[in-house]
PDB file of C-alpha atoms and ligand atoms in Angstrom:
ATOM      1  CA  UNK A   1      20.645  -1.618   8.281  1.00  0.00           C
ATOM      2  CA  UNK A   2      21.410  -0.650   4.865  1.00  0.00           C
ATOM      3  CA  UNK A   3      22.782  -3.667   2.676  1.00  0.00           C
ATOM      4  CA  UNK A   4      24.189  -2.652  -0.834  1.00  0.00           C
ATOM      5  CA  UNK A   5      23.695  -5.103  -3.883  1.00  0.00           C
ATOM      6  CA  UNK A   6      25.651  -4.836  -6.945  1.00  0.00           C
ATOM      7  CA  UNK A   7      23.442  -4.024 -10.332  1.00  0.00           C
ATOM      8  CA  UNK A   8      24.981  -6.959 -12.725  1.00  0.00           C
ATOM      9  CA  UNK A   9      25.634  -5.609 -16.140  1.00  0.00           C
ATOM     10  CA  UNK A  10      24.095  -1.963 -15.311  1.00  0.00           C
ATOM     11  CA  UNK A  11      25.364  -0.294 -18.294  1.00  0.00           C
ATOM     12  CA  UNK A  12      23.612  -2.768 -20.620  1.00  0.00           C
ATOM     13  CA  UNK A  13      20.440  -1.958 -18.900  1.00  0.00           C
ATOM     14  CA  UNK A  14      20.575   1.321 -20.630  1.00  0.00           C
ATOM     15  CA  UNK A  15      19.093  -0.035 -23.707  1.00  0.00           C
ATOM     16  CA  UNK A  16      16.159  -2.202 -21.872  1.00  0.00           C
ATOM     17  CA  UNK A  17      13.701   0.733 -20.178  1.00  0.00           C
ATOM     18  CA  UNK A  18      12.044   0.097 -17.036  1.00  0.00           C
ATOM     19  CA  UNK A  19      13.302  -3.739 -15.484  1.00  0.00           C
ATOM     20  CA  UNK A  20      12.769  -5.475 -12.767  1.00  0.00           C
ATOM     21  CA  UNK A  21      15.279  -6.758 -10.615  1.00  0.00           C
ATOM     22  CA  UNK A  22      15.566  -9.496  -7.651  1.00  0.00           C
ATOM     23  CA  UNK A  23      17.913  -8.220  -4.781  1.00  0.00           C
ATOM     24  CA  UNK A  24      17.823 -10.535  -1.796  1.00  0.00           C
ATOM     25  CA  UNK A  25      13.975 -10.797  -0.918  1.00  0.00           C
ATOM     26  CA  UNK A  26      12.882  -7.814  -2.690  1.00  0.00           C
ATOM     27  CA  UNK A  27      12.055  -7.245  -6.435  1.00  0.00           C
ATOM     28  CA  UNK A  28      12.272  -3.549  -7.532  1.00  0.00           C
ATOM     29  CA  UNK A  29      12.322  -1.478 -10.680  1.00  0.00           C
ATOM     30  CA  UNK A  30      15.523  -0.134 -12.433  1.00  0.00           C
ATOM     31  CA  UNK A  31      15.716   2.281 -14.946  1.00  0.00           C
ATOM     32  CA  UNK A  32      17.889   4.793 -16.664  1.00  0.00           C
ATOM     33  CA  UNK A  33      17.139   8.384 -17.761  1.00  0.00           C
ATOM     34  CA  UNK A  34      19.614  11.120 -19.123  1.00  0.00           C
ATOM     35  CA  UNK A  35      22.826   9.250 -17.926  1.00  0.00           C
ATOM     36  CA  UNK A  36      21.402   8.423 -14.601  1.00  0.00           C
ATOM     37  CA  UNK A  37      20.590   5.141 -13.189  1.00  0.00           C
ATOM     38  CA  UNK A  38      18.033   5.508 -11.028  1.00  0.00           C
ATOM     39  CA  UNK A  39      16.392   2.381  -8.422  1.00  0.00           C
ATOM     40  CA  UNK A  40      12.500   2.600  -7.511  1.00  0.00           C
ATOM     41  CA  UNK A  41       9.328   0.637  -6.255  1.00  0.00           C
ATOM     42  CA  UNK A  42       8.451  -2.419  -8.364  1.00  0.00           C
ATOM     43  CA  UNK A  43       4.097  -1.314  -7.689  1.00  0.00           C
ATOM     44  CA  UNK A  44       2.436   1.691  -8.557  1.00  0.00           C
ATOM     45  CA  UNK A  45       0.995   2.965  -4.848  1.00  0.00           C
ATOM     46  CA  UNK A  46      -2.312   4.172  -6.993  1.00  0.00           C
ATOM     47  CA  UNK A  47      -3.392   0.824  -7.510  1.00  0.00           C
ATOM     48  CA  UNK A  48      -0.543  -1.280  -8.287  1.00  0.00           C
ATOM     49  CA  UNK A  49       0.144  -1.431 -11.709  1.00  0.00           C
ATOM     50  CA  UNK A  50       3.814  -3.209 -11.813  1.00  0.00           C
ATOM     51  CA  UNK A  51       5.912   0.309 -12.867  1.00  0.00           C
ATOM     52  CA  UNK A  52       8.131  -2.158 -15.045  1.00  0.00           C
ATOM     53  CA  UNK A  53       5.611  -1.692 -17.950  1.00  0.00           C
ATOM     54  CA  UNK A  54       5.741   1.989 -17.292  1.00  0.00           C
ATOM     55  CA  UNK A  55       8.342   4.765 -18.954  1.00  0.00           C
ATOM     56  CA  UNK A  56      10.370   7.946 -18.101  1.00  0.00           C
ATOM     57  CA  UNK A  57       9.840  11.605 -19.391  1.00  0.00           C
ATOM     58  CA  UNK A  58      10.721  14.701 -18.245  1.00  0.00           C
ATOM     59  CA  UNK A  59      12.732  13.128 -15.129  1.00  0.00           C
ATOM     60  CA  UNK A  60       9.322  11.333 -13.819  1.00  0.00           C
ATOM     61  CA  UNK A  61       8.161   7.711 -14.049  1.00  0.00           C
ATOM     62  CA  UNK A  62       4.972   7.172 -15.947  1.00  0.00           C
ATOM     63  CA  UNK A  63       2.604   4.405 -14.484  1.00  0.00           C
ATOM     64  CA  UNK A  64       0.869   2.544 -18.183  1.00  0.00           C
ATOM     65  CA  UNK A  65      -2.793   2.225 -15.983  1.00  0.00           C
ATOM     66  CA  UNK A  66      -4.036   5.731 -15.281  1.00  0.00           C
ATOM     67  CA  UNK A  67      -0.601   7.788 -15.923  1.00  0.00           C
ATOM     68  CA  UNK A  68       0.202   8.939 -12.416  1.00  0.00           C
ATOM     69  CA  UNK A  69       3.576  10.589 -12.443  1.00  0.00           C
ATOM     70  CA  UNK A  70       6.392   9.808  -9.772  1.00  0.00           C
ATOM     71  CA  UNK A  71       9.949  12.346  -9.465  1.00  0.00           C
ATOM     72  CA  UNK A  72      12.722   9.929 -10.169  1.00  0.00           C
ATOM     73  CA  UNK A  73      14.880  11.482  -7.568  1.00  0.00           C
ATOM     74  CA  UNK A  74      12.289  12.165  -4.682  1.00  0.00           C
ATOM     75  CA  UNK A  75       9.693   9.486  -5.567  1.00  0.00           C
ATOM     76  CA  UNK A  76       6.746  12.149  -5.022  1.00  0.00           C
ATOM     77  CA  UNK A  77       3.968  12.031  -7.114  1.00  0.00           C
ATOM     78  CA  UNK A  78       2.243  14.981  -9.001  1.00  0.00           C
ATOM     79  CA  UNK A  79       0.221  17.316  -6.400  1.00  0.00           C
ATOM     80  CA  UNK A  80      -3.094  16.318  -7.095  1.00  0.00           C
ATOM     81  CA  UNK A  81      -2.006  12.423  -7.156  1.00  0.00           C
ATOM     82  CA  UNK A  82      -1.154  12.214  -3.023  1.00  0.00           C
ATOM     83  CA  UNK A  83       0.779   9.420  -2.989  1.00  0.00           C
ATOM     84  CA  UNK A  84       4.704   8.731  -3.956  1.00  0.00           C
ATOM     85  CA  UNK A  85       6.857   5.436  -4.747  1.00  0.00           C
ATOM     86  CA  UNK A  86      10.188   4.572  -2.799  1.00  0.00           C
ATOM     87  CA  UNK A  87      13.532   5.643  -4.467  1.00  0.00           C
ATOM     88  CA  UNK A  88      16.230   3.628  -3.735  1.00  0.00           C
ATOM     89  CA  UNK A  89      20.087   4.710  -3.096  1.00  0.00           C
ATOM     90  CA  UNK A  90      22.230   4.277  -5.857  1.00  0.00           C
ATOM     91  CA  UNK A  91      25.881   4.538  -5.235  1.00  0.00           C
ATOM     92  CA  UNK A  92      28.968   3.515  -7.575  1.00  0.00           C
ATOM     93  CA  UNK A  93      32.004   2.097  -6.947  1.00  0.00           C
ATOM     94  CA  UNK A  94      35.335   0.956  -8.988  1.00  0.00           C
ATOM     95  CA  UNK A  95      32.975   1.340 -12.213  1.00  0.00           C
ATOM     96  CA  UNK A  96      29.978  -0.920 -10.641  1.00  0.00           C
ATOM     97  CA  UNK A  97      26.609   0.378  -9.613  1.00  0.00           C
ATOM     98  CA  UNK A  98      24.786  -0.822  -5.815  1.00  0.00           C
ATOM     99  CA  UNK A  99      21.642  -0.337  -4.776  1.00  0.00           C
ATOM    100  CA  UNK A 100      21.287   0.534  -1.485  1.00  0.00           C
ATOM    101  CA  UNK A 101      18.334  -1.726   0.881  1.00  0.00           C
ATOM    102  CA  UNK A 102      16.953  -1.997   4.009  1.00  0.00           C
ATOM    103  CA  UNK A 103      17.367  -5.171   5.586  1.00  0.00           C
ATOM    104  CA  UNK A 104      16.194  -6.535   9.050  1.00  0.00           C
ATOM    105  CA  UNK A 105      19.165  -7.319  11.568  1.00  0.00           C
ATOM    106  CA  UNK A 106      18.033 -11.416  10.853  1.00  0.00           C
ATOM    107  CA  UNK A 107      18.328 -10.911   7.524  1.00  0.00           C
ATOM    108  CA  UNK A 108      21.437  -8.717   7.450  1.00  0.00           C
ATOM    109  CA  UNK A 109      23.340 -11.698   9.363  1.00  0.00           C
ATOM    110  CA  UNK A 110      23.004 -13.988   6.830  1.00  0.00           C
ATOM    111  CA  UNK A 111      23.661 -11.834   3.494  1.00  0.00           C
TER     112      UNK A 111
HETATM  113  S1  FES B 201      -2.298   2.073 -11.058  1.00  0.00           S
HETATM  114 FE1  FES B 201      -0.734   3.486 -11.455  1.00  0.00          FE
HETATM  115  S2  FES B 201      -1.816   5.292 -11.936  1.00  0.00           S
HETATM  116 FE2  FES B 201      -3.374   3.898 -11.447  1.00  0.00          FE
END
């Protein structure tokens, strides 16, 4: 079950980088790049350097300990790397941004 959280004050995050954000149990990393907001995993999967300290070029995320490379879009990681971070749905609605995330039946009850 997919539960959607609203992104509080997502256009001011355009100005901050790479944040991290609290939605229900899980803490993930939000980020801009070229007019796109884009929703990702909070731990680098190479050995998990917290991707908020990290930045964006050419439409990747840039991990600051050994500069593994993750597509913003697909979450895939450069060839030789063999590894990839989550990417998280982004959808907008009436001028707000969600995030789209998996939560267990329990969980989904009570949210
Ligand atoms: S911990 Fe991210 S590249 Fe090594």
């Amino acid at each position: 079950m997919v539960h959607w959280y609203k992104i509080e004050h997502a256009e001011i995050l355009k100005n901050n980088g790479v944040s991290e954000h609290k939605f229900g149990r899980k803490i993930i990393c939000i980020t801009w790049f070229e007019n796109q907001i884009y929703a990702f995993s909070r731990k680098c999967p190479h050995a998990g350097a917290m991707l908020k300290n990290g930045w964006c070029e050419r439409g990747k995320i840039i991990c600051p300990f050994h500069r593994h490379e993750f597509d913003l879009t697909t979450g895939k990681g450069n060839p030789e790397q063999y590894n990839f971070i989550h990417i998280y749905p982004i959808k907008m609605e009436d001028d707000e941004y969600f995030v789209g995330l998996e939560i267990g039946f329990w969980q989904g009850l009570f949210t």
